[in-house]
Amino acid sequence: MPVWVIKALAVGPGMVVSVVVMALTLVAAPTPAAAGVALALAGVLAAAGLGATEGPAASVLLGARRLRPSERDKLAAVLTQLCTAQLGPPLVEVGVKRSRAIGAIGAGRRTVVVSTGLIEAVVLGDLPARQAAAAVAHSAILAREGLTRADLLFGCVCAPWRVMRATAGGICGRGASCRWPGPRGSCESSW
């Protein structure tokens, strides 16, 4: 079974809810506006599926941005090792996400997003350049082999579901669990 099918099954409930919400929203909208929005959505999803909007999709869905020149200088040893293995720029686009976690994630066909925590760990010497290169190379290989190809597309399709989950999480409070009355009293649900 292809990897994208397994991933689609994993996010299936969110995809179904998102498609139903969008369909109901388009049905309720005036016909010319609904047709225009439907065509625009189809165009965005087709572009995301073909990888044409990979950079902007990674920016929106993952909170990633391009490497700044200072960050590129800090990661020079790591990027050199990646280029030696033919896993670095320009074959793979490296982006940055603000996070304390030390790691990298592949997204789309040729995007790897590293955390600011990884960059800081390399600069401070807590993480040797070889180990940082190994973390980034792992994500680059996943992206280059097509194992993350559909992730950004699924993220675009599931956007309404993610908004609903975030809203419900905000209403319930972070870290707290909602208590919904059920047949046996209350049932905890974590968002």
PDB file of C-alpha atoms in Angstrom:
ATOM      1  CA  MET A   1       0.000   0.000   0.000  1.00  0.00           C
ATOM      2  CA  PRO A   2       1.453   3.425  -0.914  1.00  0.00           C
ATOM      3  CA  VAL A   3       2.583   5.664   1.935  1.00  0.00           C
ATOM      4  CA  TRP A   4       0.181   8.449   0.967  1.00  0.00           C
ATOM      5  CA  VAL A   5      -2.787   6.066   1.337  1.00  0.00           C
ATOM      6  CA  ILE A   6      -1.684   5.104   4.847  1.00  0.00           C
ATOM      7  CA  LYS A   7      -1.272   8.766   5.760  1.00  0.00           C
ATOM      8  CA  ALA A   8      -4.673   9.601   4.256  1.00  0.00           C
ATOM      9  CA  LEU A   9      -6.269   6.905   6.388  1.00  0.00           C
ATOM     10  CA  ALA A  10      -4.508   8.274   9.465  1.00  0.00           C
ATOM     11  CA  VAL A  11      -5.912  11.774   8.958  1.00  0.00           C
ATOM     12  CA  GLY A  12      -9.160  10.541   7.400  1.00  0.00           C
ATOM     13  CA  PRO A  13     -11.596  11.812  10.055  1.00  0.00           C
ATOM     14  CA  GLY A  14     -10.131  15.313   9.892  1.00  0.00           C
ATOM     15  CA  MET A  15     -10.234  15.262   6.106  1.00  0.00           C
ATOM     16  CA  VAL A  16     -13.867  14.126   6.047  1.00  0.00           C
ATOM     17  CA  VAL A  17     -14.939  16.781   8.553  1.00  0.00           C
ATOM     18  CA  SER A  18     -13.038  19.461   6.617  1.00  0.00           C
ATOM     19  CA  VAL A  19     -14.584  18.485   3.289  1.00  0.00           C
ATOM     20  CA  VAL A  20     -18.089  18.392   4.783  1.00  0.00           C
ATOM     21  CA  VAL A  21     -17.637  21.798   6.455  1.00  0.00           C
ATOM     22  CA  MET A  22     -16.337  23.343   3.227  1.00  0.00           C
ATOM     23  CA  ALA A  23     -19.134  21.770   1.181  1.00  0.00           C
ATOM     24  CA  LEU A  24     -21.791  23.059   3.580  1.00  0.00           C
ATOM     25  CA  THR A  25     -20.206  26.506   3.575  1.00  0.00           C
ATOM     26  CA  LEU A  26     -20.167  26.600  -0.222  1.00  0.00           C
ATOM     27  CA  VAL A  27     -23.782  25.442  -0.421  1.00  0.00           C
ATOM     28  CA  ALA A  28     -24.833  28.256   1.910  1.00  0.00           C
ATOM     29  CA  ALA A  29     -22.923  30.911  -0.065  1.00  0.00           C
ATOM     30  CA  PRO A  30     -24.364  32.702  -3.103  1.00  0.00           C
ATOM     31  CA  THR A  31     -23.825  30.750  -6.321  1.00  0.00           C
ATOM     32  CA  PRO A  32     -21.286  33.019  -8.102  1.00  0.00           C
ATOM     33  CA  ALA A  33     -19.191  33.400  -4.961  1.00  0.00           C
ATOM     34  CA  ALA A  34     -19.380  29.687  -4.194  1.00  0.00           C
ATOM     35  CA  ALA A  35     -18.288  28.805  -7.724  1.00  0.00           C
ATOM     36  CA  GLY A  36     -15.344  31.207  -7.524  1.00  0.00           C
ATOM     37  CA  VAL A  37     -14.269  29.898  -4.121  1.00  0.00           C
ATOM     38  CA  ALA A  38     -14.633  26.290  -5.283  1.00  0.00           C
ATOM     39  CA  LEU A  39     -12.447  26.967  -8.332  1.00  0.00           C
ATOM     40  CA  ALA A  40      -9.865  28.781  -6.200  1.00  0.00           C
ATOM     41  CA  LEU A  41      -9.796  25.906  -3.689  1.00  0.00           C
ATOM     42  CA  ALA A  42      -9.430  23.373  -6.482  1.00  0.00           C
ATOM     43  CA  GLY A  43      -6.537  25.396  -7.932  1.00  0.00           C
ATOM     44  CA  VAL A  44      -4.786  25.682  -4.566  1.00  0.00           C
ATOM     45  CA  LEU A  45      -5.178  21.976  -3.850  1.00  0.00           C
ATOM     46  CA  ALA A  46      -3.961  21.033  -7.341  1.00  0.00           C
ATOM     47  CA  ALA A  47      -0.931  23.282  -6.956  1.00  0.00           C
ATOM     48  CA  ALA A  48      -0.228  21.832  -3.498  1.00  0.00           C
ATOM     49  CA  GLY A  49      -0.564  18.315  -4.863  1.00  0.00           C
ATOM     50  CA  LEU A  50       1.919  19.055  -7.639  1.00  0.00           C
ATOM     51  CA  GLY A  51       4.376  20.698  -5.257  1.00  0.00           C
ATOM     52  CA  ALA A  52       4.154  24.148  -6.861  1.00  0.00           C
ATOM     53  CA  THR A  53       3.229  25.877  -3.597  1.00  0.00           C
ATOM     54  CA  GLU A  54       5.546  23.928  -1.333  1.00  0.00           C
ATOM     55  CA  GLY A  55       7.379  26.938   0.130  1.00  0.00           C
ATOM     56  CA  PRO A  56       4.282  28.981   0.981  1.00  0.00           C
ATOM     57  CA  ALA A  57       2.455  25.865   2.240  1.00  0.00           C
ATOM     58  CA  ALA A  58       5.358  25.039   4.563  1.00  0.00           C
ATOM     59  CA  SER A  59       5.306  28.636   5.776  1.00  0.00           C
ATOM     60  CA  VAL A  60       1.606  28.590   6.568  1.00  0.00           C
ATOM     61  CA  LEU A  61       1.190  25.028   7.836  1.00  0.00           C
ATOM     62  CA  LEU A  62       4.502  24.550   9.639  1.00  0.00           C
ATOM     63  CA  GLY A  63       5.379  28.127  10.515  1.00  0.00           C
ATOM     64  CA  ALA A  64       8.601  27.834   8.519  1.00  0.00           C
ATOM     65  CA  ARG A  65      10.617  30.604   6.937  1.00  0.00           C
ATOM     66  CA  ARG A  66      13.780  30.771   4.823  1.00  0.00           C
ATOM     67  CA  LEU A  67      17.184  30.600   6.447  1.00  0.00           C
ATOM     68  CA  ARG A  68      18.609  34.006   7.262  1.00  0.00           C
ATOM     69  CA  PRO A  69      22.216  34.638   6.196  1.00  0.00           C
ATOM     70  CA  SER A  70      23.347  34.560   9.842  1.00  0.00           C
ATOM     71  CA  GLU A  71      21.630  31.186  10.349  1.00  0.00           C
ATOM     72  CA  ARG A  72      23.171  29.874   7.140  1.00  0.00           C
ATOM     73  CA  ASP A  73      26.593  30.865   8.489  1.00  0.00           C
ATOM     74  CA  LYS A  74      25.881  29.126  11.807  1.00  0.00           C
ATOM     75  CA  LEU A  75      24.895  25.947   9.962  1.00  0.00           C
ATOM     76  CA  ALA A  76      27.768  26.109   7.457  1.00  0.00           C
ATOM     77  CA  ALA A  77      29.415  22.893   8.705  1.00  0.00           C
ATOM     78  CA  VAL A  78      26.079  21.057   8.711  1.00  0.00           C
ATOM     79  CA  LEU A  79      25.118  22.269   5.225  1.00  0.00           C
ATOM     80  CA  THR A  80      28.567  21.367   3.901  1.00  0.00           C
ATOM     81  CA  GLN A  81      28.171  17.792   5.121  1.00  0.00           C
ATOM     82  CA  LEU A  82      24.683  17.619   3.604  1.00  0.00           C
ATOM     83  CA  CYS A  83      25.933  18.930   0.260  1.00  0.00           C
ATOM     84  CA  THR A  84      28.735  16.366   0.295  1.00  0.00           C
ATOM     85  CA  ALA A  85      26.089  13.651   0.596  1.00  0.00           C
ATOM     86  CA  GLN A  86      23.952  15.387  -2.085  1.00  0.00           C
ATOM     87  CA  LEU A  87      21.195  16.051   0.453  1.00  0.00           C
ATOM     88  CA  GLY A  88      21.637  19.776   0.937  1.00  0.00           C
ATOM     89  CA  PRO A  89      20.834  22.954  -0.921  1.00  0.00           C
ATOM     90  CA  PRO A  90      20.002  23.436  -3.761  1.00  0.00           C
ATOM     91  CA  LEU A  91      18.552  19.919  -4.035  1.00  0.00           C
ATOM     92  CA  VAL A  92      16.680  20.397  -0.760  1.00  0.00           C
ATOM     93  CA  GLU A  93      15.311  23.697   0.512  1.00  0.00           C
ATOM     94  CA  VAL A  94      16.109  24.246   4.184  1.00  0.00           C
ATOM     95  CA  GLY A  95      13.714  26.346   6.232  1.00  0.00           C
ATOM     96  CA  VAL A  96      13.557  27.316   9.894  1.00  0.00           C
ATOM     97  CA  LYS A  97      10.792  27.033  12.465  1.00  0.00           C
ATOM     98  CA  ARG A  98      10.906  28.694  15.852  1.00  0.00           C
ATOM     99  CA  SER A  99      10.955  25.893  18.398  1.00  0.00           C
ATOM    100  CA  ARG A 100      13.032  24.908  21.409  1.00  0.00           C
ATOM    101  CA  ALA A 101      12.969  21.287  20.311  1.00  0.00           C
ATOM    102  CA  ILE A 102      16.081  20.028  18.585  1.00  0.00           C
ATOM    103  CA  GLY A 103      15.054  18.456  15.309  1.00  0.00           C
ATOM    104  CA  ALA A 104      14.230  18.623  11.636  1.00  0.00           C
ATOM    105  CA  ILE A 105      11.189  17.571   9.652  1.00  0.00           C
ATOM    106  CA  GLY A 106      10.718  16.812   5.976  1.00  0.00           C
ATOM    107  CA  ALA A 107       7.709  18.252   4.187  1.00  0.00           C
ATOM    108  CA  GLY A 108       6.610  18.054   0.596  1.00  0.00           C
ATOM    109  CA  ARG A 109       8.999  16.968  -2.143  1.00  0.00           C
ATOM    110  CA  ARG A 110      12.144  18.879  -1.231  1.00  0.00           C
ATOM    111  CA  THR A 111      11.653  20.933   1.924  1.00  0.00           C
ATOM    112  CA  VAL A 112      13.338  20.317   5.264  1.00  0.00           C
ATOM    113  CA  VAL A 113      12.435  22.500   8.233  1.00  0.00           C
ATOM    114  CA  VAL A 114      14.956  22.724  11.078  1.00  0.00           C
ATOM    115  CA  SER A 115      14.162  24.150  14.485  1.00  0.00           C
ATOM    116  CA  THR A 116      15.833  27.179  15.981  1.00  0.00           C
ATOM    117  CA  GLY A 117      16.674  24.857  18.875  1.00  0.00           C
ATOM    118  CA  LEU A 118      18.838  22.776  16.537  1.00  0.00           C
ATOM    119  CA  ILE A 119      20.653  25.876  15.320  1.00  0.00           C
ATOM    120  CA  GLU A 120      21.236  27.078  18.897  1.00  0.00           C
ATOM    121  CA  ALA A 121      22.496  23.650  19.965  1.00  0.00           C
ATOM    122  CA  VAL A 122      24.997  23.617  17.081  1.00  0.00           C
ATOM    123  CA  VAL A 123      26.182  27.139  17.886  1.00  0.00           C
ATOM    124  CA  LEU A 124      26.579  26.372  21.612  1.00  0.00           C
ATOM    125  CA  GLY A 125      28.420  23.138  20.840  1.00  0.00           C
ATOM    126  CA  ASP A 126      25.800  20.990  22.590  1.00  0.00           C
ATOM    127  CA  LEU A 127      25.101  19.201  19.313  1.00  0.00           C
ATOM    128  CA  PRO A 128      28.056  18.274  17.099  1.00  0.00           C
ATOM    129  CA  ALA A 129      27.730  19.268  13.451  1.00  0.00           C
ATOM    130  CA  ARG A 130      27.839  15.597  12.406  1.00  0.00           C
ATOM    131  CA  GLN A 131      24.821  14.737  14.551  1.00  0.00           C
ATOM    132  CA  ALA A 132      22.921  17.796  13.370  1.00  0.00           C
ATOM    133  CA  ALA A 133      23.725  16.839   9.776  1.00  0.00           C
ATOM    134  CA  ALA A 134      22.431  13.321  10.474  1.00  0.00           C
ATOM    135  CA  ALA A 135      19.115  14.686  11.795  1.00  0.00           C
ATOM    136  CA  VAL A 136      18.675  16.970   8.798  1.00  0.00           C
ATOM    137  CA  ALA A 137      19.826  14.260   6.364  1.00  0.00           C
ATOM    138  CA  HIS A 138      17.208  11.849   7.712  1.00  0.00           C
ATOM    139  CA  SER A 139      14.456  14.364   6.981  1.00  0.00           C
ATOM    140  CA  ALA A 140      15.979  15.204   3.602  1.00  0.00           C
ATOM    141  CA  ILE A 141      16.019  11.542   2.596  1.00  0.00           C
ATOM    142  CA  LEU A 142      12.377  11.134   3.604  1.00  0.00           C
ATOM    143  CA  ALA A 143      11.446  14.156   1.498  1.00  0.00           C
ATOM    144  CA  ARG A 144      13.586  13.168  -1.498  1.00  0.00           C
ATOM    145  CA  GLU A 145      12.186   9.619  -1.516  1.00  0.00           C
ATOM    146  CA  GLY A 146       8.636  10.986  -1.642  1.00  0.00           C
ATOM    147  CA  LEU A 147       7.555   9.776   1.791  1.00  0.00           C
ATOM    148  CA  THR A 148       6.453  13.283   2.808  1.00  0.00           C
ATOM    149  CA  ARG A 149       5.134  14.303  -0.605  1.00  0.00           C
ATOM    150  CA  ALA A 150       1.456  14.472   0.368  1.00  0.00           C
ATOM    151  CA  ASP A 151       1.896  15.918   3.871  1.00  0.00           C
ATOM    152  CA  LEU A 152       1.415  19.555   2.865  1.00  0.00           C
ATOM    153  CA  LEU A 153      -1.564  18.657   0.666  1.00  0.00           C
ATOM    154  CA  PHE A 154      -3.190  16.816   3.577  1.00  0.00           C
ATOM    155  CA  GLY A 155      -2.437  19.811   5.793  1.00  0.00           C
ATOM    156  CA  CYS A 156      -4.229  22.115   3.336  1.00  0.00           C
ATOM    157  CA  VAL A 157      -7.244  19.821   3.096  1.00  0.00           C
ATOM    158  CA  CYS A 158      -7.449  19.443   6.890  1.00  0.00           C
ATOM    159  CA  ALA A 159      -7.192  23.192   7.592  1.00  0.00           C
ATOM    160  CA  PRO A 160     -10.860  23.609   8.673  1.00  0.00           C
ATOM    161  CA  TRP A 161     -10.499  20.639  11.042  1.00  0.00           C
ATOM    162  CA  ARG A 162      -7.354  22.132  12.553  1.00  0.00           C
ATOM    163  CA  VAL A 163      -9.107  25.468  13.071  1.00  0.00           C
ATOM    164  CA  MET A 164     -12.049  23.751  14.790  1.00  0.00           C
ATOM    165  CA  ARG A 165      -9.699  21.759  17.042  1.00  0.00           C
ATOM    166  CA  ALA A 166      -7.737  24.878  17.968  1.00  0.00           C
ATOM    167  CA  THR A 167     -10.942  26.768  18.725  1.00  0.00           C
ATOM    168  CA  ALA A 168     -12.270  23.963  20.896  1.00  0.00           C
ATOM    169  CA  GLY A 169      -8.902  23.716  22.649  1.00  0.00           C
ATOM    170  CA  GLY A 170      -8.975  27.447  23.332  1.00  0.00           C
ATOM    171  CA  ILE A 171     -12.490  27.242  24.728  1.00  0.00           C
ATOM    172  CA  CYS A 172     -11.640  24.293  26.941  1.00  0.00           C
ATOM    173  CA  GLY A 173      -8.351  25.803  28.087  1.00  0.00           C
ATOM    174  CA  ARG A 174      -4.847  24.607  27.419  1.00  0.00           C
ATOM    175  CA  GLY A 175      -3.808  21.552  29.360  1.00  0.00           C
ATOM    176  CA  ALA A 176      -7.255  21.128  30.869  1.00  0.00           C
ATOM    177  CA  SER A 177      -9.676  18.500  29.736  1.00  0.00           C
ATOM    178  CA  CYS A 178     -13.232  19.195  28.746  1.00  0.00           C
ATOM    179  CA  ARG A 179     -15.951  17.460  30.645  1.00  0.00           C
ATOM    180  CA  TRP A 180     -18.901  16.534  28.560  1.00  0.00           C
ATOM    181  CA  PRO A 181     -21.921  14.888  30.103  1.00  0.00           C
ATOM    182  CA  GLY A 182     -22.282  11.371  28.884  1.00  0.00           C
ATOM    183  CA  PRO A 183     -24.433   8.364  29.669  1.00  0.00           C
ATOM    184  CA  ARG A 184     -22.366   7.578  32.789  1.00  0.00           C
ATOM    185  CA  GLY A 185     -21.793  11.051  34.144  1.00  0.00           C
ATOM    186  CA  SER A 186     -18.917  12.890  32.593  1.00  0.00           C
ATOM    187  CA  CYS A 187     -16.483  11.788  29.955  1.00  0.00           C
ATOM    188  CA  GLU A 188     -13.063  13.395  29.553  1.00  0.00           C
ATOM    189  CA  SER A 189     -11.943  14.443  26.149  1.00  0.00           C
ATOM    190  CA  SER A 190      -8.518  15.882  25.480  1.00  0.00           C
ATOM    191  CA  TRP A 191      -7.966  18.193  22.548  1.00  0.00           C
TER     192      TRP A 191
END
